[in-house]
C-alpha cells in the first residue's frame, strides 16, 4: 500500500532472531502455525547473553551514528540543553561498559582509568528546575580528543569480545552476576542509540549527514478510520519478571535460559484490569494537526498554548517558523515536516501524514482530553498488546474465524484455547512477546516511522475478522501510569540509581517533570528490548524529544 524508501547506501539493521525470519510474510507465518493447529509453541527466546554478532551489529549502528551521521565538527554541539554534548556519549558508552566488564572479571579498569570518572553517568535534570539532577560524572575542563576516545572504545570492545569467547568456551557456566554485568553493558548501549538519535533529530537538518538516500511516498490516502478493540479485563494481569532476583542469583552459576531485566522489572506484580477498549493504532501526524487547528480556533477547552502543543519532532517548512513564546502563540506554520536523519517529509504531502505522531505525554494527554478519551494504563496497554498478538497468531490457524467485534478480544482468546487444555497466561506471561509480527518496525528496519496499517477490515465494515492492530514498532507509546516501583522493589546493587533516581511522589502526578511509563518500542529500539514485554521505559511527561506516540483508550461497562 505504501512505497518503502529506497536505500542508496549501506543500511545497517539490527537483525531479528532467526526464529522471526521464518515469519517474514503472513503466508509463511500461517503455514508455520498451521502445522500445529491452535497449539501454539512460541519460537525460542533470545539467548541470555548477546552473541558477538549482536554486539557487532550494535557497534556498527553506534559508529554510523556517532562518526558519520554526526560530523566531527558537531561533536561539541548540545542540541538539547538538558543533555551533554555529543562527545560525552562517545566516551560514555565504552566507559560504562568497561566499568561493568571490570566488575564481571574482577579486574582493573582499562586505561585511561580517568575516563570512567569523566564518562560514567550523564545528566537528566528536572525540566522545571534544572538545578535538580541526580548524581552524575564530573565534567572535565576539556573533553578528550575523538582519537583518544576511539582508541579507548576499541580496547573496551576487544575486552568484551574476549569475554564472549570465554563464555562460549565455558558453555555458559559462568557466575550470574558476571553475566548480568555484560548484559547490562549491551542493553545500555542499545538504549543510548535511541538517546543519541533523538538528540541528533533536534539538530539543523542541514547539519545531519544522512546514512541512506530516501524517497517518501506521496500522501494519497485519507486519514484512517479509527478502529477499536474491546477487552473484558482480567483480575490479575502480570507485570514484570518473576524470577530475576539480582541478590538471590548472586554469584551462583547462571541458570540456563535465564532472562535478565532491569531492577524496576522485578519482582513481578499482579494488577486487576477492568473492562476497557483501546484503539488499534496510534494517533497520526495528520490527526494531531487537526487537533492543533481546533486549539488555534479557540473552540476547545485546552489551556496549553500552541507553542506548548506543537511537537518538537516537527520542523516548520517553507520558511515558516515554529510558534514561540515571544511571538504570536496562536499561529501555526503552514507546513510542517517530521524530523528524521533521512529528510523532513511533509505531514501534508507525504506518507508522514500517516506516521504515528511523536509527542510528549503532556501533549498526548491534551489530545486525549479533546477527544473525551484517556491514555491507557501500563497494565491495560500490556494486556491489550500481548493478548492481541497471541489471538492473531491463533486465529490465522483456525479453519474459520469466529471472531466478532461484539466479543471482547480476551474472551475470544479464551474460546480459542478452551479445547487446547491451556490458558492465555501460559503464553502471554512469558518475558518475551514472541508473537509480535516479524515485520515490526524495530531495530532500524527503517530509519523513520512508517504509516499505520490500513484499518481494514474494521469493526464497522467487517465484524467477523480480527482488525489489523500495531502495538510494537515505529514509536514507543505513552501510558497514564506514573513510573513507580513494584511492591518488594530492590535497587540494583550494580546500578543503584538506574530506576530509584526517577521515582516521583504520587502527589506530583501533574508536574511536567514527573516520570511516566512508555511501552512498546520504536524504529530505533533493539529487538531484545522491544520484544521483552516486561521492559519499562520512562520519561518526564513534559519531555518532547523521545520517540514516543500514543493511542486512546476508554472504560467500557
Coordinates of C-alpha atoms in Angstrom, one line a residue:
X1 CA 0.0 0.0 0.0
X2 CA 2.9 2.4 0.8
X3 CA 6.2 2.6 -1.1
X4 CA 9.2 1.9 1.1
X5 CA 12.2 4.3 1.0
X6 CA 15.0 3.3 -1.5
X7 CA 18.4 2.9 0.0
X8 CA 21.4 4.0 -2.0
X9 CA 24.0 3.5 0.8
X10 CA 24.6 0.7 3.3
X11 CA 21.6 0.1 5.6
X12 CA 22.6 -1.5 8.9
X13 CA 19.6 -3.2 10.5
X14 CA 19.7 -4.8 13.9
X15 CA 18.6 -8.3 12.9
X16 CA 15.6 -10.1 14.4
X17 CA 16.3 -13.5 15.9
X18 CA 16.4 -16.4 13.4
X19 CA 13.0 -17.7 14.5
X20 CA 11.4 -14.5 13.4
X21 CA 12.9 -14.7 9.9
X22 CA 10.7 -17.7 9.4
X23 CA 7.7 -15.5 9.8
X24 CA 8.8 -12.9 7.2
X25 CA 5.5 -12.7 5.4
X26 CA 1.9 -13.6 6.5
X27 CA 1.7 -16.7 4.3
X28 CA 4.8 -18.1 5.8
X29 CA 3.5 -17.4 9.3
X30 CA 0.2 -19.0 8.5
X31 CA 1.9 -22.1 7.1
X32 CA 4.2 -22.4 10.1
X33 CA 1.4 -22.2 12.6
X34 CA -0.9 -24.4 10.6
X35 CA 1.4 -27.3 11.2
X36 CA 0.4 -27.3 14.8
X37 CA -3.3 -26.3 14.7
X38 CA -4.2 -24.0 17.5
X39 CA -1.5 -25.4 19.8
X40 CA 1.0 -22.6 19.7
X41 CA 4.6 -23.2 20.6
X42 CA 6.4 -19.9 20.6
X43 CA 9.8 -19.6 18.9
X44 CA 12.8 -19.7 21.1
X45 CA 13.6 -16.6 23.1
X46 CA 16.9 -14.6 22.8
X47 CA 20.0 -16.2 24.3
X48 CA 20.7 -14.9 27.8
X49 CA 23.9 -13.2 26.8
X50 CA 24.0 -11.3 23.5
X51 CA 26.1 -13.1 20.9
X52 CA 29.2 -11.5 19.3
X53 CA 27.1 -10.9 16.2
X54 CA 24.6 -8.9 18.2
X55 CA 27.4 -6.9 19.7
X56 CA 29.0 -6.2 16.4
X57 CA 25.7 -5.1 14.9
X58 CA 25.1 -2.6 17.7
X59 CA 28.7 -1.3 17.3
X60 CA 28.1 -0.8 13.6
X61 CA 25.0 1.3 14.2
X62 CA 26.7 3.2 17.0
X63 CA 29.7 4.1 14.9
X64 CA 27.4 5.0 12.0
X65 CA 25.5 7.4 14.2
X66 CA 28.5 8.9 16.1
X67 CA 31.1 9.1 13.3
X68 CA 29.1 9.6 10.1
X69 CA 25.6 11.0 10.8
X70 CA 27.1 13.4 13.3
X71 CA 30.0 15.0 11.6
X72 CA 33.2 15.6 13.7
X73 CA 32.7 19.4 13.8
X74 CA 29.4 18.9 15.5
X75 CA 30.5 16.6 18.4
X76 CA 30.6 19.5 20.9
X77 CA 27.1 20.6 20.0
X78 CA 24.3 20.3 22.6
X79 CA 21.0 20.3 20.5
X80 CA 19.1 19.6 23.7
X81 CA 20.1 21.8 26.7
X82 CA 19.1 19.0 29.1
X83 CA 21.8 16.7 27.8
X84 CA 25.6 16.8 27.5
X85 CA 27.2 17.5 24.1
X86 CA 27.6 14.6 21.7
X87 CA 31.2 13.9 22.6
X88 CA 30.2 12.9 26.1
X89 CA 28.2 9.9 24.7
X90 CA 31.2 8.9 22.5
X91 CA 33.1 8.2 25.7
X92 CA 30.1 7.3 27.9
X93 CA 29.3 4.0 26.1
X94 CA 32.8 2.4 26.4
X95 CA 33.3 3.8 30.0
X96 CA 30.0 2.3 31.2
X97 CA 30.8 -1.0 29.5
X98 CA 34.4 -1.1 30.9
X99 CA 33.2 -0.4 34.5
X100 CA 30.9 -3.4 34.2
X101 CA 33.4 -5.6 32.4
X102 CA 35.9 -4.9 35.1
X103 CA 33.3 -6.0 37.7
X104 CA 32.5 -9.1 35.7
X105 CA 36.2 -10.1 35.5
X106 CA 37.1 -8.8 39.0
X107 CA 39.9 -6.9 37.1
X108 CA 41.2 -3.3 36.8
X109 CA 39.6 -0.7 34.6
X110 CA 41.0 -0.1 31.1
X111 CA 43.3 2.8 30.6
X112 CA 43.0 5.7 30.8
X113 CA 41.1 4.9 34.0
X114 CA 40.1 8.5 34.4
X115 CA 37.7 8.1 31.6
X116 CA 35.5 6.0 33.9
X117 CA 35.3 9.0 36.2
X118 CA 34.5 11.5 33.4
X119 CA 32.1 9.4 31.4
X120 CA 30.3 7.0 33.8
X121 CA 27.0 8.8 34.0
X122 CA 25.3 11.6 32.1
X123 CA 22.7 14.2 33.1
X124 CA 18.9 14.2 33.1
X125 CA 17.8 17.2 35.1
X126 CA 14.3 18.2 36.2
X127 CA 12.7 20.0 33.3
X128 CA 11.1 22.7 35.6
X129 CA 14.1 23.2 37.8
X130 CA 17.4 22.2 36.1
X131 CA 19.3 22.6 39.4
X132 CA 17.6 19.4 40.5
X133 CA 19.5 16.5 39.0
X134 CA 20.6 13.0 40.0
X135 CA 24.3 12.3 40.8
X136 CA 26.5 12.3 37.7
X137 CA 30.1 12.3 36.5
X138 CA 32.3 15.3 36.8
X139 CA 32.8 17.2 33.6
X140 CA 36.5 17.6 32.6
X141 CA 37.9 21.1 31.9
X142 CA 38.4 19.8 28.3
X143 CA 36.9 16.8 26.7
X144 CA 39.4 14.2 25.4
X145 CA 40.0 14.1 21.6
X146 CA 38.0 11.9 19.3
X147 CA 41.2 9.9 18.6
X148 CA 41.8 9.2 22.3
X149 CA 38.2 8.1 22.9
X150 CA 38.2 5.9 19.8
X151 CA 41.3 4.0 21.0
X152 CA 39.7 3.6 24.4
X153 CA 36.5 2.4 22.8
X154 CA 38.3 -0.2 20.7
X155 CA 40.2 -1.6 23.7
X156 CA 36.9 -2.0 25.6
X157 CA 35.3 -3.8 22.6
X158 CA 38.2 -6.2 22.5
X159 CA 37.7 -6.9 26.2
X160 CA 34.0 -7.6 25.6
X161 CA 34.7 -9.9 22.6
X162 CA 37.3 -11.9 24.7
X163 CA 34.7 -12.4 27.5
X164 CA 32.1 -13.6 25.0
X165 CA 34.6 -16.1 23.6
X166 CA 35.3 -17.3 27.2
X167 CA 31.6 -17.6 27.9
X168 CA 31.1 -19.7 24.8
X169 CA 34.1 -21.9 25.7
X170 CA 32.6 -22.5 29.1
X171 CA 29.2 -23.2 27.6
X172 CA 27.5 -20.6 29.7
X173 CA 28.8 -21.9 33.0
X174 CA 29.6 -18.5 34.4
X175 CA 28.5 -16.7 37.6
X176 CA 25.2 -15.0 37.2
X177 CA 26.5 -11.6 38.5
X178 CA 29.3 -11.6 35.9
X179 CA 26.8 -12.4 33.1
X180 CA 24.5 -9.6 34.3
X181 CA 27.2 -7.0 34.1
X182 CA 27.9 -7.9 30.5
X183 CA 24.2 -7.9 29.7
X184 CA 23.8 -4.5 31.3
X185 CA 26.6 -3.1 29.1
X186 CA 24.8 -4.4 26.0
X187 CA 21.3 -3.1 26.7
X188 CA 22.8 0.2 28.0
X189 CA 24.5 0.8 24.6
X190 CA 21.4 -0.3 22.7
X191 CA 19.3 2.2 24.7
X192 CA 21.7 5.0 24.1
X193 CA 21.5 4.6 20.4
X194 CA 18.0 5.9 20.8
X195 CA 19.0 8.7 23.1
X196 CA 21.7 9.9 20.7
X197 CA 19.3 9.6 17.8
X198 CA 16.6 11.8 19.2
X199 CA 19.3 14.3 20.1
X200 CA 20.5 14.3 16.5
X201 CA 17.0 14.9 15.3
X202 CA 17.0 18.3 17.1
X203 CA 19.9 19.5 15.0
X204 CA 19.5 21.7 12.0
X205 CA 18.7 19.1 9.3
X206 CA 21.4 20.6 7.1
X207 CA 24.0 19.5 9.6
X208 CA 22.9 15.8 9.6
X209 CA 24.8 13.5 7.2
X210 CA 22.1 11.0 6.1
X211 CA 23.1 7.3 6.2
X212 CA 20.9 6.5 3.2
X213 CA 19.0 8.2 0.4
X214 CA 15.3 8.1 0.9
X215 CA 12.2 9.0 -1.1
X216 CA 8.9 9.2 0.7
X217 CA 5.6 8.1 -0.8
X218 CA 3.1 10.9 -1.6
X219 CA 0.1 11.2 0.7
X220 CA -2.7 9.8 -1.4
X221 CA -4.8 8.5 1.4
X222 CA -7.3 9.9 3.7
X223 CA -6.7 9.8 7.4
X224 CA -7.6 6.3 8.7
X225 CA -10.9 5.4 10.1
X226 CA -10.5 4.6 13.7
X227 CA -10.9 1.0 14.9
X228 CA -11.3 -0.1 18.5
X229 CA -10.8 -3.5 20.2
X230 CA -12.6 -4.3 23.4
X231 CA -11.2 -6.3 26.3
X232 CA -13.2 -7.8 29.2
X233 CA -10.3 -7.1 31.6
X234 CA -8.5 -9.6 33.9
X235 CA -8.3 -9.9 37.7
X236 CA -4.5 -10.3 37.7
X237 CA -2.5 -9.0 34.7
X238 CA 1.1 -10.0 35.4
X239 CA 3.7 -7.2 35.0
X240 CA 7.4 -7.8 35.4
X241 CA 9.8 -10.7 35.7
X242 CA 9.0 -13.4 38.3
X243 CA 12.5 -14.9 38.6
X244 CA 15.1 -12.3 38.1
X245 CA 16.4 -11.5 41.6
X246 CA 19.8 -10.0 41.4
X247 CA 20.7 -10.5 45.0
X248 CA 19.3 -14.1 45.2
X249 CA 21.2 -15.2 42.0
X250 CA 24.4 -13.6 43.2
X251 CA 27.5 -15.5 42.2
X252 CA 25.6 -18.8 41.6
X253 CA 26.0 -20.3 38.1
X254 CA 23.8 -18.7 35.5
X255 CA 20.6 -20.7 35.1
X256 CA 20.1 -22.0 31.6
X257 CA 17.6 -19.8 29.7
X258 CA 17.6 -17.1 32.3
X259 CA 16.1 -13.7 31.3
X260 CA 17.7 -10.6 32.8
X261 CA 15.8 -7.4 33.4
X262 CA 16.4 -4.1 35.0
X263 CA 15.6 -3.6 38.6
X264 CA 12.2 -1.9 38.0
X265 CA 11.0 -5.1 36.2
X266 CA 11.2 -7.1 39.4
X267 CA 9.6 -8.6 41.4
X268 CA 6.6 -9.3 39.2
X269 CA 3.2 -8.0 40.3
X270 CA -0.5 -8.6 39.6
X271 CA -2.7 -5.7 38.5
X272 CA -6.5 -6.0 38.2
X273 CA -7.7 -4.6 34.9
X274 CA -11.4 -3.6 34.4
X275 CA -13.2 -3.8 31.0
X276 CA -11.9 -1.3 28.5
X277 CA -11.5 -0.7 24.8
X278 CA -8.4 0.7 23.0
X279 CA -7.6 1.9 19.5
X280 CA -5.8 -0.5 17.3
X281 CA -3.3 2.1 16.0
X282 CA -1.5 5.2 17.5
X283 CA -2.5 8.7 16.6
X284 CA -1.0 10.0 13.4
X285 CA 0.6 13.3 12.5
X286 CA -2.3 14.3 10.3
X287 CA -4.8 13.7 13.1
X288 CA -2.7 15.6 15.6
X289 CA -2.5 18.6 13.2
X290 CA -6.3 18.6 13.1
X291 CA -6.3 18.9 16.9
X292 CA -3.8 21.8 16.7
X293 CA -6.1 23.6 14.3
X294 CA -9.0 23.2 16.7
X295 CA -6.9 24.6 19.5
X296 CA -5.9 27.5 17.3
X297 CA -9.5 28.3 16.5
X298 CA -10.3 28.6 20.2
X299 CA -13.1 26.0 20.1
X300 CA -11.6 23.7 22.7
X301 CA -11.1 23.8 26.5
X302 CA -7.4 23.1 26.1
X303 CA -5.4 25.6 28.2
X304 CA -2.0 24.9 26.8
X305 CA -0.6 27.3 24.1
X306 CA 0.2 26.3 20.5
X307 CA 3.8 26.7 21.5
X308 CA 3.4 24.0 24.1
X309 CA 1.5 21.7 21.9
X310 CA 3.4 21.7 18.6
X311 CA 5.6 18.6 18.6
X312 CA 9.3 19.1 18.8
X313 CA 9.5 16.2 16.3
X314 CA 8.2 18.6 13.7
X315 CA 10.1 21.3 11.9
X316 CA 8.4 24.3 10.1
X317 CA 9.0 24.1 6.3
X318 CA 8.9 26.7 3.6
X319 CA 10.5 29.5 5.6
X320 CA 7.8 29.2 8.3
X321 CA 8.8 29.3 11.9
X322 CA 7.6 27.4 15.0
X323 CA 5.4 29.4 17.3
X324 CA 7.5 30.9 20.1
X325 CA 6.6 32.2 23.5
X326 CA 7.7 35.7 22.4
X327 CA 5.8 35.6 19.2
X328 CA 2.1 35.1 18.4
X329 CA 1.5 31.7 20.1
X330 CA -1.9 31.3 18.3
X331 CA -0.4 30.9 14.9
X332 CA 0.6 27.6 13.3
X333 CA 3.1 27.2 10.5
X334 CA 1.5 26.5 7.1
X335 CA 3.6 23.3 6.6
X336 CA 5.5 21.0 8.9
X337 CA 7.9 18.2 8.2
X338 CA 8.9 15.3 10.5
X339 CA 12.5 15.3 11.7
X340 CA 14.4 12.2 10.6
X341 CA 18.0 11.6 9.7
X342 CA 16.9 10.9 6.1
X343 CA 14.9 14.0 5.5
X344 CA 11.9 16.1 6.8
X345 CA 8.9 14.8 4.9
X346 CA 5.8 17.0 5.0
X347 CA 2.9 15.9 7.2
X348 CA 0.6 17.1 4.4
X349 CA 2.0 15.9 1.1
X350 CA 3.8 12.7 2.0
X351 CA 3.2 9.4 3.8
X352 CA 4.4 11.1 7.0
X353 CA 0.8 12.3 7.5
X354 CA 0.1 8.7 8.5
X355 CA 3.1 8.1 10.7
X356 CA 2.5 8.0 14.4
X357 CA 2.9 11.5 15.9
X358 CA 5.9 11.8 18.2
X359 CA 4.9 13.9 21.2
X360 CA 5.3 14.4 25.0
X361 CA 2.9 12.9 27.5
X362 CA 1.6 16.4 28.2
X363 CA 0.7 16.8 24.5
X364 CA -0.8 13.3 24.3
X365 CA -3.0 13.9 27.3
X366 CA -4.2 17.2 25.9
X367 CA -5.2 15.4 22.6
X368 CA -7.0 12.7 24.6
X369 CA -8.9 15.2 26.6
X370 CA -10.0 17.0 23.4
X371 CA -11.4 13.7 22.2
X372 CA -13.0 12.9 25.6
X373 CA -10.8 9.8 26.0
X374 CA -7.7 8.9 28.0
X375 CA -4.4 7.2 27.7
X376 CA -4.2 3.5 28.6
X377 CA -2.5 2.4 31.8
X378 CA 0.6 0.3 31.7
X379 CA -1.4 -2.8 32.6
X380 CA -4.1 -2.1 30.0
X381 CA -1.6 -1.5 27.3
X382 CA 0.4 -4.6 28.2
X383 CA -2.8 -6.8 28.4
X384 CA -4.1 -5.4 25.1
X385 CA -0.8 -5.9 23.2
X386 CA 0.1 -9.4 24.2
X387 CA -3.5 -10.6 24.0
X388 CA -3.8 -9.3 20.5
X389 CA -0.6 -10.8 19.3
X390 CA -1.4 -14.3 20.6
X391 CA -5.0 -14.1 19.4
X392 CA -3.9 -13.1 15.9
X393 CA -1.4 -15.9 15.8
X394 CA -4.1 -18.4 16.8
X395 CA -6.9 -17.0 14.7
X396 CA -5.0 -17.5 11.4
X397 CA -4.6 -21.2 12.1
X398 CA -8.3 -21.8 12.7
X399 CA -10.3 -23.3 9.9
X400 CA -12.8 -20.5 10.2
X401 CA -12.9 -17.3 12.2
X402 CA -15.4 -17.0 15.0
X403 CA -14.3 -13.5 15.9
X404 CA -16.9 -10.9 16.4
X405 CA -16.3 -7.3 17.5
X406 CA -19.1 -7.7 19.9
X407 CA -17.0 -10.1 21.9
X408 CA -14.0 -8.8 24.0
X409 CA -10.8 -10.0 22.5
X410 CA -9.5 -11.7 25.6
X411 CA -12.8 -13.7 25.8
X412 CA -12.3 -14.6 22.2
X413 CA -8.8 -15.8 23.0
X414 CA -10.1 -17.9 25.9
X415 CA -12.5 -19.5 23.5
X416 CA -9.8 -20.4 21.0
X417 CA -7.8 -22.0 23.8
X418 CA -10.6 -23.8 25.6
X419 CA -10.1 -27.0 23.7
X420 CA -6.4 -27.0 24.0
X421 CA -6.0 -27.7 27.7
X422 CA -4.1 -24.4 28.1
X423 CA -4.7 -20.8 29.0
X424 CA -3.6 -17.5 27.5
X425 CA -1.4 -16.7 30.5
X426 CA 0.9 -19.6 29.7
X427 CA 1.9 -17.7 26.6
X428 CA 1.3 -14.1 27.4
X429 CA 3.2 -14.0 30.8
X430 CA 6.5 -15.0 29.2
X431 CA 9.2 -12.4 29.4
X432 CA 9.3 -12.0 25.6
X433 CA 6.3 -11.4 23.5
X434 CA 7.4 -13.8 20.7
X435 CA 4.2 -13.4 18.7
X436 CA 5.0 -9.8 17.6
X437 CA 4.8 -9.7 13.8
X438 CA 8.2 -10.2 12.2
X439 CA 7.9 -7.1 10.1
X440 CA 7.6 -4.8 13.1
X441 CA 9.4 -1.5 12.5
X442 CA 12.1 -2.0 15.2
X443 CA 15.9 -2.4 15.0
X444 CA 16.2 0.1 12.2
X445 CA 14.1 -1.8 9.8
X446 CA 13.5 1.8 8.6
X447 CA 15.3 5.0 9.6
X448 CA 11.9 6.6 10.4
X449 CA 8.4 5.7 11.5
X450 CA 6.1 4.0 8.9
X451 CA 2.4 4.6 8.2
X452 CA -0.1 3.0 10.4
X453 CA -1.6 0.0 8.5
X454 CA -4.8 0.3 6.6
X455 CA -7.5 -0.2 9.2
X456 CA -9.4 -2.7 7.1
X457 CA -11.2 -4.9 8.0
X458 CA -12.6 -2.8 10.8
X459 CA -15.2 -3.3 13.4
X460 CA -17.8 -1.5 11.3
X461 CA -17.3 -3.0 7.8
X462 CA -16.2 -6.5 8.7
X463 CA -17.1 -7.6 12.2
X464 CA -16.1 -11.2 11.6
X465 CA -12.4 -10.6 11.1
X466 CA -9.8 -9.6 13.7
X467 CA -8.9 -6.0 13.0
X468 CA -5.3 -5.0 12.0
X469 CA -3.5 -3.7 15.0
X470 CA 0.0 -2.5 15.7
X471 CA 1.5 -2.3 19.2
X472 CA 5.2 -2.7 18.6
X473 CA 7.3 -0.6 16.2
X474 CA 7.8 2.9 14.8
X475 CA 7.4 4.6 18.2
X476 CA 7.1 3.9 21.9
X477 CA 3.7 4.7 23.4
X478 CA 2.8 6.8 26.4
X479 CA 0.7 5.4 29.2
X480 CA -1.1 7.2 32.1
X481 CA 0.9 5.2 34.6
X482 CA 3.4 7.2 36.7
X483 CA 6.8 5.5 37.0
X484 CA 6.7 3.6 40.3
X485 CA 8.4 0.6 41.9
X486 CA 6.5 -2.7 42.2
X487 CA 6.0 -3.9 45.7
X488 CA 9.2 -5.5 47.0
X489 CA 11.4 -3.5 44.7
X490 CA 15.1 -3.6 45.5
X491 CA 17.5 -1.2 43.8
X492 CA 20.2 -2.9 41.7
X493 CA 23.4 -3.4 43.6
X494 CA 25.3 -3.0 40.3
X495 CA 23.5 0.2 39.3
X496 CA 21.5 1.6 42.3
X497 CA 20.3 4.8 40.7
X498 CA 19.1 3.3 37.4
X499 CA 15.4 3.5 38.5
X500 CA 15.4 4.8 42.0
X501 CA 16.6 8.2 41.0
X502 CA 13.5 8.8 38.9
X503 CA 10.6 7.6 41.1
X504 CA 8.4 10.7 41.9
X505 CA 5.9 11.2 44.7
X506 CA 2.3 10.4 43.7
X507 CA 1.3 14.0 44.5
X508 CA 3.5 15.3 41.7
X509 CA 1.5 13.5 39.0
X510 CA 0.5 16.7 37.2
X511 CA 4.0 18.1 37.1
X512 CA 5.7 18.3 33.7
X513 CA 8.8 16.8 35.3
X514 CA 7.1 13.7 36.7
X515 CA 8.2 10.5 35.0
X516 CA 5.6 8.3 33.3
X517 CA 5.8 4.8 31.7
X518 CA 6.2 4.3 28.0
X519 CA 5.7 0.8 26.4
X520 CA 6.4 -0.9 23.2
X521 CA 9.4 0.0 21.0
X522 CA 10.4 2.5 18.3
X523 CA 12.1 2.1 15.0
X524 CA 15.5 2.6 16.7
X525 CA 14.8 0.1 19.5
X526 CA 16.8 -3.1 19.6
X527 CA 14.5 -6.2 19.2
X528 CA 15.7 -7.6 22.5
X529 CA 14.2 -4.6 24.3
X530 CA 11.1 -4.1 22.0
X531 CA 10.1 -7.7 22.4
X532 CA 10.7 -8.1 26.1
X533 CA 7.2 -7.1 27.2
X534 CA 8.4 -6.7 30.8
X535 CA 10.7 -3.8 29.9
X536 CA 9.6 -0.5 31.4
X537 CA 10.8 2.7 29.8
X538 CA 10.1 6.1 31.3
X539 CA 10.5 9.9 30.7
X540 CA 9.4 13.2 32.2
X541 CA 5.8 13.8 31.0
X542 CA 6.7 17.1 29.5
X543 CA 9.9 15.8 27.7
X544 CA 9.1 16.2 24.0
X545 CA 12.1 14.6 22.3
X546 CA 11.9 10.9 22.7
X547 CA 10.4 8.6 20.0
X548 CA 7.0 8.2 21.7
X549 CA 3.4 8.4 20.4
X550 CA 0.1 7.3 22.0
X551 CA -3.3 5.8 21.4
X552 CA -6.6 6.4 23.0
X553 CA -8.5 4.2 25.5
X554 CA -11.7 4.3 27.4
X555 CA -13.6 2.3 30.0
X556 CA -16.4 0.0 29.0
X557 CA -19.3 -1.4 31.0

